Amino acid sequence: MSIFEEIKELVATVKSKDPSVANCCFVAIVINTPGIHAVLFHKISHFLYLKNWRFMARFVSQISRFLTGIEIHPGAKIGRRLFIDHGMGVVIGETAEVGDDVLIYHQVTLGGTGKECCKRHPTVKNGVTIAAGAKVLGNIIIGENAKIGANSVVLKNVPSDATVVGIPARVVRINGQRVM
């Protein structure tokens, strides 16, 4: 897939998930959506990281952080159609893995707890939504189509199709059915 095709795909994702840009043109969305900028900068920094050009990878990452307010470590693995809405304060750690069609709101952290070595950050499967202010910490797995509530602190695995809320986060719904 060419970079232009990837940009078209990201713009289509933004249009489908953000009602505030429903009537905006392609160019306006590309220019005014920092989540798109952060993902594109990450593609460059990740390429450099994989080539073991670590200084340049981090340099590009820091430029992106300065311009967008979104920090994605060059080592993080990011899937297709990631939409970072608003974006300010988002942090994605070095060993984090983010699947396809993930929606992340502002002030979300995919971070470590400081207690692990090697794989220290979460794995977020396809179709996950992570609401504003949530902290997802450690080498845990967030299952497909899970929903993480605003300001939740997630320290344990989350099953697919579950909704979790709270500090610490607890499952309140699975497949749309309330859990007692």
Short mmCIF file of C-alpha atoms in Angstrom, two decimals:
data_model
loop_
_atom_site.label_atom_id
_atom_site.label_comp_id
_atom_site.label_asym_id
_atom_site.label_seq_id
_atom_site.Cartn_x
_atom_site.Cartn_y
_atom_site.Cartn_z
CA MET A 1 0.00 0.00 0.00
CA SER A 2 1.41 3.39 -0.97
CA ILE A 3 1.64 6.26 1.50
CA PHE A 4 -1.08 8.13 -0.43
CA GLU A 5 -3.41 5.12 -0.16
CA GLU A 6 -2.68 4.97 3.60
CA ILE A 7 -3.50 8.68 3.96
CA LYS A 8 -6.75 8.14 2.04
CA GLU A 9 -7.58 5.25 4.36
CA LEU A 10 -6.84 7.36 7.47
CA VAL A 11 -8.98 10.23 6.17
CA ALA A 12 -11.86 7.82 5.45
CA THR A 13 -11.52 6.48 9.00
CA VAL A 14 -11.64 9.98 10.48
CA LYS A 15 -14.69 10.83 8.35
CA SER A 16 -16.52 7.70 9.51
CA LYS A 17 -15.73 8.12 13.23
CA ASP A 18 -15.73 11.89 13.79
CA PRO A 19 -19.05 13.64 13.15
CA SER A 20 -17.39 17.06 13.40
CA VAL A 21 -15.63 16.52 10.05
CA ALA A 22 -18.47 14.83 8.15
CA ASN A 23 -18.73 17.74 5.69
CA CYS A 24 -15.01 18.56 5.49
CA CYS A 25 -12.93 17.97 2.40
CA PHE A 26 -9.98 15.60 2.19
CA VAL A 27 -7.34 18.36 2.43
CA ALA A 28 -8.99 19.98 5.46
CA ILE A 29 -9.00 16.68 7.33
CA VAL A 30 -5.36 15.95 6.48
CA ILE A 31 -4.24 19.42 7.57
CA ASN A 32 -6.36 19.68 10.72
CA THR A 33 -6.18 16.19 12.26
CA PRO A 34 -3.13 15.73 14.52
CA GLY A 35 -3.91 12.01 14.92
CA ILE A 36 -3.19 11.54 11.21
CA HIS A 37 0.06 13.49 11.53
CA ALA A 38 1.15 11.39 14.52
CA VAL A 39 0.46 8.11 12.70
CA LEU A 40 2.37 9.26 9.60
CA PHE A 41 5.33 10.47 11.68
CA HIS A 42 5.26 7.12 13.48
CA LYS A 43 5.54 5.26 10.18
CA ILE A 44 8.77 7.15 9.48
CA SER A 45 10.19 6.77 12.99
CA HIS A 46 9.24 3.07 13.13
CA PHE A 47 11.01 2.46 9.80
CA LEU A 48 14.15 4.14 11.19
CA TYR A 49 13.82 2.16 14.44
CA LEU A 50 13.67 -1.14 12.56
CA LYS A 51 16.79 -0.10 10.59
CA ASN A 52 18.47 0.39 14.00
CA TRP A 53 18.85 4.15 13.40
CA ARG A 54 17.61 4.74 16.95
CA PHE A 55 18.75 8.36 17.35
CA MET A 56 17.00 9.47 14.15
CA ALA A 57 13.94 7.40 15.03
CA ARG A 58 13.64 9.12 18.42
CA PHE A 59 14.37 12.52 16.84
CA VAL A 60 11.48 12.12 14.37
CA SER A 61 9.29 10.88 17.22
CA GLN A 62 10.11 13.96 19.31
CA ILE A 63 9.34 16.30 16.40
CA SER A 64 5.97 14.56 16.09
CA ARG A 65 5.36 14.93 19.82
CA PHE A 66 6.20 18.63 19.67
CA LEU A 67 3.87 19.24 16.71
CA THR A 68 0.93 17.04 17.74
CA GLY A 69 1.06 16.52 21.52
CA ILE A 70 0.94 12.78 20.82
CA GLU A 71 3.88 10.58 21.82
CA ILE A 72 4.26 7.27 20.04
CA HIS A 73 7.55 5.49 20.70
CA PRO A 74 9.24 4.44 17.45
CA GLY A 75 9.30 0.81 18.65
CA ALA A 76 5.54 0.58 19.08
CA LYS A 77 3.67 -1.56 16.54
CA ILE A 78 0.64 0.23 15.10
CA GLY A 79 -2.02 -1.42 12.94
CA ARG A 80 -4.08 0.09 10.15
CA ARG A 81 -6.74 2.79 10.54
CA LEU A 82 -5.72 3.90 14.04
CA PHE A 83 -7.77 7.00 14.87
CA ILE A 84 -6.47 9.20 17.66
CA ASP A 85 -9.28 11.69 18.28
CA HIS A 86 -8.19 15.06 19.71
CA GLY A 87 -4.93 13.37 20.66
CA MET A 88 -3.33 15.75 23.14
CA GLY A 89 -1.52 13.82 25.84
CA VAL A 90 -1.68 10.37 24.22
CA VAL A 91 1.35 8.21 25.07
CA ILE A 92 2.06 4.84 23.44
CA GLY A 93 5.09 2.99 24.84
CA GLU A 94 7.90 1.18 23.09
CA THR A 95 6.61 -2.39 23.30
CA ALA A 96 2.92 -1.53 22.86
CA GLU A 97 1.06 -3.23 20.02
CA VAL A 98 -2.08 -1.63 18.61
CA GLY A 99 -4.31 -3.57 16.23
CA ASP A 100 -6.43 -2.39 13.33
CA ASP A 101 -9.44 -0.06 13.63
CA VAL A 102 -8.58 1.13 17.14
CA LEU A 103 -10.04 4.41 18.43
CA ILE A 104 -8.08 6.29 21.10
CA TYR A 105 -9.23 9.54 22.70
CA HIS A 106 -7.08 12.22 24.33
CA GLN A 107 -4.93 11.71 27.44
CA VAL A 108 -4.75 7.92 26.99
CA THR A 109 -1.60 6.10 28.10
CA LEU A 110 -0.53 2.70 26.85
CA GLY A 111 2.34 2.42 29.30
CA GLY A 112 4.38 0.23 31.56
CA THR A 113 4.16 -0.26 35.30
CA GLY A 114 7.91 -0.08 35.82
CA LYS A 115 7.91 -3.66 37.09
CA GLU A 116 8.45 -5.58 33.85
CA CYS A 117 11.33 -6.09 31.50
CA CYS A 118 11.21 -6.92 27.80
CA LYS A 119 7.50 -6.69 26.80
CA ARG A 120 6.38 -3.88 29.15
CA HIS A 121 3.37 -2.33 27.42
CA PRO A 122 -0.14 -3.47 26.46
CA THR A 123 -1.30 -5.30 23.38
CA VAL A 124 -4.54 -3.76 22.08
CA LYS A 125 -6.41 -6.01 19.68
CA ASN A 126 -8.56 -4.96 16.69
CA GLY A 127 -11.60 -2.73 17.08
CA VAL A 128 -10.89 -1.51 20.62
CA THR A 129 -12.12 1.88 21.86
CA ILE A 130 -10.19 3.59 24.65
CA ALA A 131 -11.97 6.62 26.13
CA ALA A 132 -10.41 9.86 27.34
CA GLY A 133 -7.94 9.70 30.20
CA ALA A 134 -7.71 5.92 30.42
CA LYS A 135 -4.44 4.37 31.54
CA VAL A 136 -3.72 0.88 30.22
CA LEU A 137 -0.59 -0.33 31.95
CA GLY A 138 1.70 -3.33 31.76
CA ASN A 139 2.12 -6.39 29.58
CA ILE A 140 -1.61 -7.07 29.30
CA ILE A 141 -3.97 -7.87 26.44
CA ILE A 142 -7.07 -5.88 25.58
CA GLY A 143 -9.33 -8.23 23.61
CA GLU A 144 -10.99 -7.46 20.30
CA ASN A 145 -13.81 -4.89 20.29
CA ALA A 146 -13.34 -4.14 23.98
CA LYS A 147 -14.27 -0.72 25.37
CA ILE A 148 -12.24 1.02 28.06
CA GLY A 149 -14.19 3.68 29.97
CA ALA A 150 -12.98 7.23 30.54
CA ASN A 151 -10.31 7.63 33.25
CA SER A 152 -10.17 3.89 33.89
CA VAL A 153 -6.93 2.33 35.06
CA VAL A 154 -6.53 -1.07 33.42
CA LEU A 155 -3.97 -3.39 35.01
CA LYS A 156 -5.30 -6.82 33.94
CA ASN A 157 -6.29 -8.50 30.68
CA VAL A 158 -9.66 -7.46 29.25
CA PRO A 159 -11.72 -10.09 27.39
CA SER A 160 -12.96 -9.50 23.86
CA ASP A 161 -16.27 -7.64 23.55
CA ALA A 162 -16.07 -6.46 27.18
CA THR A 163 -16.55 -2.99 28.63
CA VAL A 164 -14.39 -2.05 31.61
CA VAL A 165 -14.58 0.99 33.87
CA GLY A 166 -13.13 2.24 37.13
CA ILE A 167 -9.95 2.36 39.17
CA PRO A 168 -8.87 -0.36 39.00
CA ALA A 169 -10.91 -1.26 35.94
CA ARG A 170 -13.50 -4.00 36.25
CA VAL A 171 -15.70 -5.66 33.64
CA VAL A 172 -19.23 -4.23 33.61
CA ARG A 173 -20.47 -5.63 30.28
CA ILE A 174 -19.65 -8.54 28.01
CA ASN A 175 -21.28 -8.68 24.55
CA GLY A 176 -23.49 -5.78 25.64
CA GLN A 177 -24.91 -7.71 28.60
CA ARG A 178 -24.46 -6.25 32.08
CA VAL A 179 -22.19 -8.25 34.40
CA MET A 180 -23.12 -8.32 38.08
#
